[in-house]
Coordinates of C-alpha atoms in Angstrom, one line a residue:
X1 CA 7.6 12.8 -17.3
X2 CA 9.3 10.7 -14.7
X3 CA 10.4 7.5 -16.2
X4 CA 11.9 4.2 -14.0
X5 CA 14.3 1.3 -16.2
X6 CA 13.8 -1.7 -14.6
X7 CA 16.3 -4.7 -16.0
X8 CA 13.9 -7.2 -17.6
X9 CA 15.0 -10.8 -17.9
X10 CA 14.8 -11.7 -13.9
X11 CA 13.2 -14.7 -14.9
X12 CA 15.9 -15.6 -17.6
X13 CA 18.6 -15.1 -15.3
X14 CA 16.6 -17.8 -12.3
X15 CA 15.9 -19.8 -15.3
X16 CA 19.5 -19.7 -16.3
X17 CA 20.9 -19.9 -13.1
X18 CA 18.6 -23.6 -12.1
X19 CA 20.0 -24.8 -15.8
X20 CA 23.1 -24.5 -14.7
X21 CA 23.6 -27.3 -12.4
X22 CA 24.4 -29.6 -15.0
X23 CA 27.9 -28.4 -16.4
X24 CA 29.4 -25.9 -18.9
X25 CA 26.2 -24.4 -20.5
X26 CA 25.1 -23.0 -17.6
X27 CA 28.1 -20.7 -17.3
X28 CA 27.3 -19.4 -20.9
X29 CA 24.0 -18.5 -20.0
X30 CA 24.9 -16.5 -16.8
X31 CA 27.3 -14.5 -19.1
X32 CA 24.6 -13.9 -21.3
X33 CA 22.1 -12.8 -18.4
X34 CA 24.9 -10.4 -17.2
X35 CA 26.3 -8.9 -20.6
X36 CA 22.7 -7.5 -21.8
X37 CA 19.7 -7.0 -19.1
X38 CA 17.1 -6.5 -20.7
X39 CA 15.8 -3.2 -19.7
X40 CA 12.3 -1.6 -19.5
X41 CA 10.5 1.3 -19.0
X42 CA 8.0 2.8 -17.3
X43 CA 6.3 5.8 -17.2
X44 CA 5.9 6.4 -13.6
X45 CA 3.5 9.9 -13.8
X46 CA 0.9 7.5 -15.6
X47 CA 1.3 5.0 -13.4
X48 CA 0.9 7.3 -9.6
X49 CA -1.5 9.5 -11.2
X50 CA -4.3 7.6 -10.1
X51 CA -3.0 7.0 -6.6
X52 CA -3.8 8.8 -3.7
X53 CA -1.1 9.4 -0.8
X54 CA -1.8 7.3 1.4
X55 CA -1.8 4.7 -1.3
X56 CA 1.5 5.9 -2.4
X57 CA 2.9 5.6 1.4
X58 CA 1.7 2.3 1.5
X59 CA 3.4 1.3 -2.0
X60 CA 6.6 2.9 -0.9
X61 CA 6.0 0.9 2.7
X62 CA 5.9 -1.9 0.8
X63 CA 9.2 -1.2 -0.8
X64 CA 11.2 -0.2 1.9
X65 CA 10.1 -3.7 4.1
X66 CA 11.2 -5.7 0.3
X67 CA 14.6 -3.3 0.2
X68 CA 15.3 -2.1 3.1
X69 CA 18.5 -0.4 1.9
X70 CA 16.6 2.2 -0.3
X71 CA 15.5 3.4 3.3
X72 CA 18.7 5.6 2.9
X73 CA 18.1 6.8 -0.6
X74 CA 14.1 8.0 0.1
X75 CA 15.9 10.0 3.5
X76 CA 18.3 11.8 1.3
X77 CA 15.8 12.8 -1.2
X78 CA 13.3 13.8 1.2
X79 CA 16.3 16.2 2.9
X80 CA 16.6 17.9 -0.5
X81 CA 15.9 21.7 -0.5
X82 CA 13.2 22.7 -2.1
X83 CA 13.7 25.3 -5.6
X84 CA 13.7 28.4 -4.4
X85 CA 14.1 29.6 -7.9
X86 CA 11.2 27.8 -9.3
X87 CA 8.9 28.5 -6.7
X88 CA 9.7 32.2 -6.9
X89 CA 9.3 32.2 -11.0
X90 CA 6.2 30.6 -10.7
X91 CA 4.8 33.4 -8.3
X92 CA 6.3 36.0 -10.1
X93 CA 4.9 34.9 -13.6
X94 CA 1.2 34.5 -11.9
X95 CA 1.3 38.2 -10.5
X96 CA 2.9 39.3 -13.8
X97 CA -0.8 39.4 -14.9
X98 CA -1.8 43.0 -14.1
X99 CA -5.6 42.5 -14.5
X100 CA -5.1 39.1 -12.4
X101 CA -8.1 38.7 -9.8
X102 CA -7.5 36.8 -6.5
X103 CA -9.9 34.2 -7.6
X104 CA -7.3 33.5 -10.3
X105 CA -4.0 33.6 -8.2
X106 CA -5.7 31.3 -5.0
X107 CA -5.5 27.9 -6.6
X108 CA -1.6 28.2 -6.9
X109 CA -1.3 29.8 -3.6
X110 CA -3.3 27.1 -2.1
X111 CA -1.2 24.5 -3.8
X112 CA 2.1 26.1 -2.2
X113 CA 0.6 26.6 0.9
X114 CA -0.5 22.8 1.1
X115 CA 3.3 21.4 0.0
X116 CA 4.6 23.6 2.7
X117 CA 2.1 22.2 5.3
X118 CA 3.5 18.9 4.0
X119 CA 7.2 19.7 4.8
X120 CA 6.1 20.8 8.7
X121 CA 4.2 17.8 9.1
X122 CA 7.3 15.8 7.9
X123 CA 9.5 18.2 10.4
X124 CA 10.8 20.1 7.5
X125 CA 10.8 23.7 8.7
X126 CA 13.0 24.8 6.7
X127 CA 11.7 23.8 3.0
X128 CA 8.3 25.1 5.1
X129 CA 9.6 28.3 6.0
X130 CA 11.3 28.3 2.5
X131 CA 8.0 28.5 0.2
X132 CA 5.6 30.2 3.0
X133 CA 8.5 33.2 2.8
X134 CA 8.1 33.0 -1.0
X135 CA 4.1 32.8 -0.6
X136 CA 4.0 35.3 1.9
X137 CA 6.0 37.9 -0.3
X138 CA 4.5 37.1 -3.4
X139 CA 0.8 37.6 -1.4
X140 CA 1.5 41.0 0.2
X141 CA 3.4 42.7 -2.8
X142 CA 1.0 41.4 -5.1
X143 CA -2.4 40.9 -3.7
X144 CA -2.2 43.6 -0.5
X145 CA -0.2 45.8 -2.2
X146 CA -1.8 45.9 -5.7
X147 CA -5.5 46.1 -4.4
X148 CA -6.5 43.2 -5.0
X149 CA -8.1 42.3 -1.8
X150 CA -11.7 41.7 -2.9
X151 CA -14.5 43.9 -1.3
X152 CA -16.6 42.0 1.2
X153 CA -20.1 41.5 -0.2
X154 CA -17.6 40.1 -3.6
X155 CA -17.7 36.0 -4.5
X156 CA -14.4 36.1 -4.4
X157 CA -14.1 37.4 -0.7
X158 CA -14.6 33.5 1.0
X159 CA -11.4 32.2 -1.2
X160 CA -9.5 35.8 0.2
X161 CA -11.2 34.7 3.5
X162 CA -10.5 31.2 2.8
X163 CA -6.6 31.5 2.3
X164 CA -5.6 34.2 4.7
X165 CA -6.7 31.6 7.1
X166 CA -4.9 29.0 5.3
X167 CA -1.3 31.1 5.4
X168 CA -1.8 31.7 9.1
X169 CA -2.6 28.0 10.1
X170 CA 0.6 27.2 7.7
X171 CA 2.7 29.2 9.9
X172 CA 1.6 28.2 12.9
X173 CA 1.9 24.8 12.1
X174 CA 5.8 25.3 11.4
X175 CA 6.4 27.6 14.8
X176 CA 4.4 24.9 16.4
X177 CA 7.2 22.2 14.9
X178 CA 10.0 24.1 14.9
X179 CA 12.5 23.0 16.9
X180 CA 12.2 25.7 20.4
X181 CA 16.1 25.4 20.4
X182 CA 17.4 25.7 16.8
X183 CA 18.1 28.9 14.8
X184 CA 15.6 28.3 12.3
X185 CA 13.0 29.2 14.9
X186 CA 14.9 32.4 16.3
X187 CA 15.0 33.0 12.1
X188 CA 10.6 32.1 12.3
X189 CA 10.2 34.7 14.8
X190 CA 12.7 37.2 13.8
X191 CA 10.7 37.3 10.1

């Protein structure tokens, strides 16, 4: 649960700070305002959860016009690698499932594929190339290499269909954004 603290009391300190004109109280109530902020929370998963993204982009537009300083801070997170480790458990513990159909393993795929689509549209080729490694391996040990390709007159054969399509477009989409001149893409098209 991501949680945000926000100091509570910004009113009390303006209202402290306009009282203040008048002689010594006002500096006792700006120590006050400084010594204890009141602080509150916020749960910030319930409170995104019902926005979409480009509601959030517009929100965090929003913020970055009001505080333009925290520019920096969304540019250093957003340069973050992504976990390898996590992403790699996660696949592993979904193929762990030996009687695991494709129809079961797609949605997750389909979730990494889309997160790395959203790093190459953001020019992040290399958290791209990062998780489409890790979904690519995970797909052709576990799904080509297991048999678990579904036949073609199957239900499941349009989500196969669906996806394969899905990790090729993915790809090209990071070759395509790649830089021509950096080693990442002489890593792309060496892989």
């Amino acid at each position: 649960m991501l949680k945000a603290a926000a100091a509570g009391g910004g009113g009390a300190a303006a209202a402290g700070g306009g009282g203040g004109g008048g002689g010594g109280g006002g500096a006792g109530g700006g120590a006050e305002d400084k010594a204890a902020p009141e602080v509150e929370e916020y749960d910030l998963g319930y409170m995104m959860a019902p926005l979409s993204r480009q509601r959030l982009e517009l929100v965090l537009a929003k913020i970055i016009y009001k505080y333009p300083d925290e520019l920096e801070e969304l540019m250093e997170e957003s340069r973050k690698a992504v976990d390898v480790g996590a992403i790699k458990t996660e696949l592993n513990a979904l193929f762990s499932d030996k009687d695991l159909s494709f129809n079961e393993a797609f949605p997750q795929l389909e979730h990494h594929i889309k997160l790395a689509k959203d790093y190459a549209l953001a020019k992040d080729s290399r958290n791209a190339t990062s998780i489409l490694k890790l979904v690519t391996k995970a797909f052709v040990s576990n799904v080509v290499n297991r048999s678990l390709i579904p036949s073609e007159d199957s239900e499941e054969r349009g989500d196969f269909d669906e996806f394969v399509v899905m990790l090729e477009t993915a790809w090209q989409d990071v070759i395509n954004k790649a830089d021509q001149k950096s080693t990442r893409c002489e890593d792309l098209t060496e892989w």
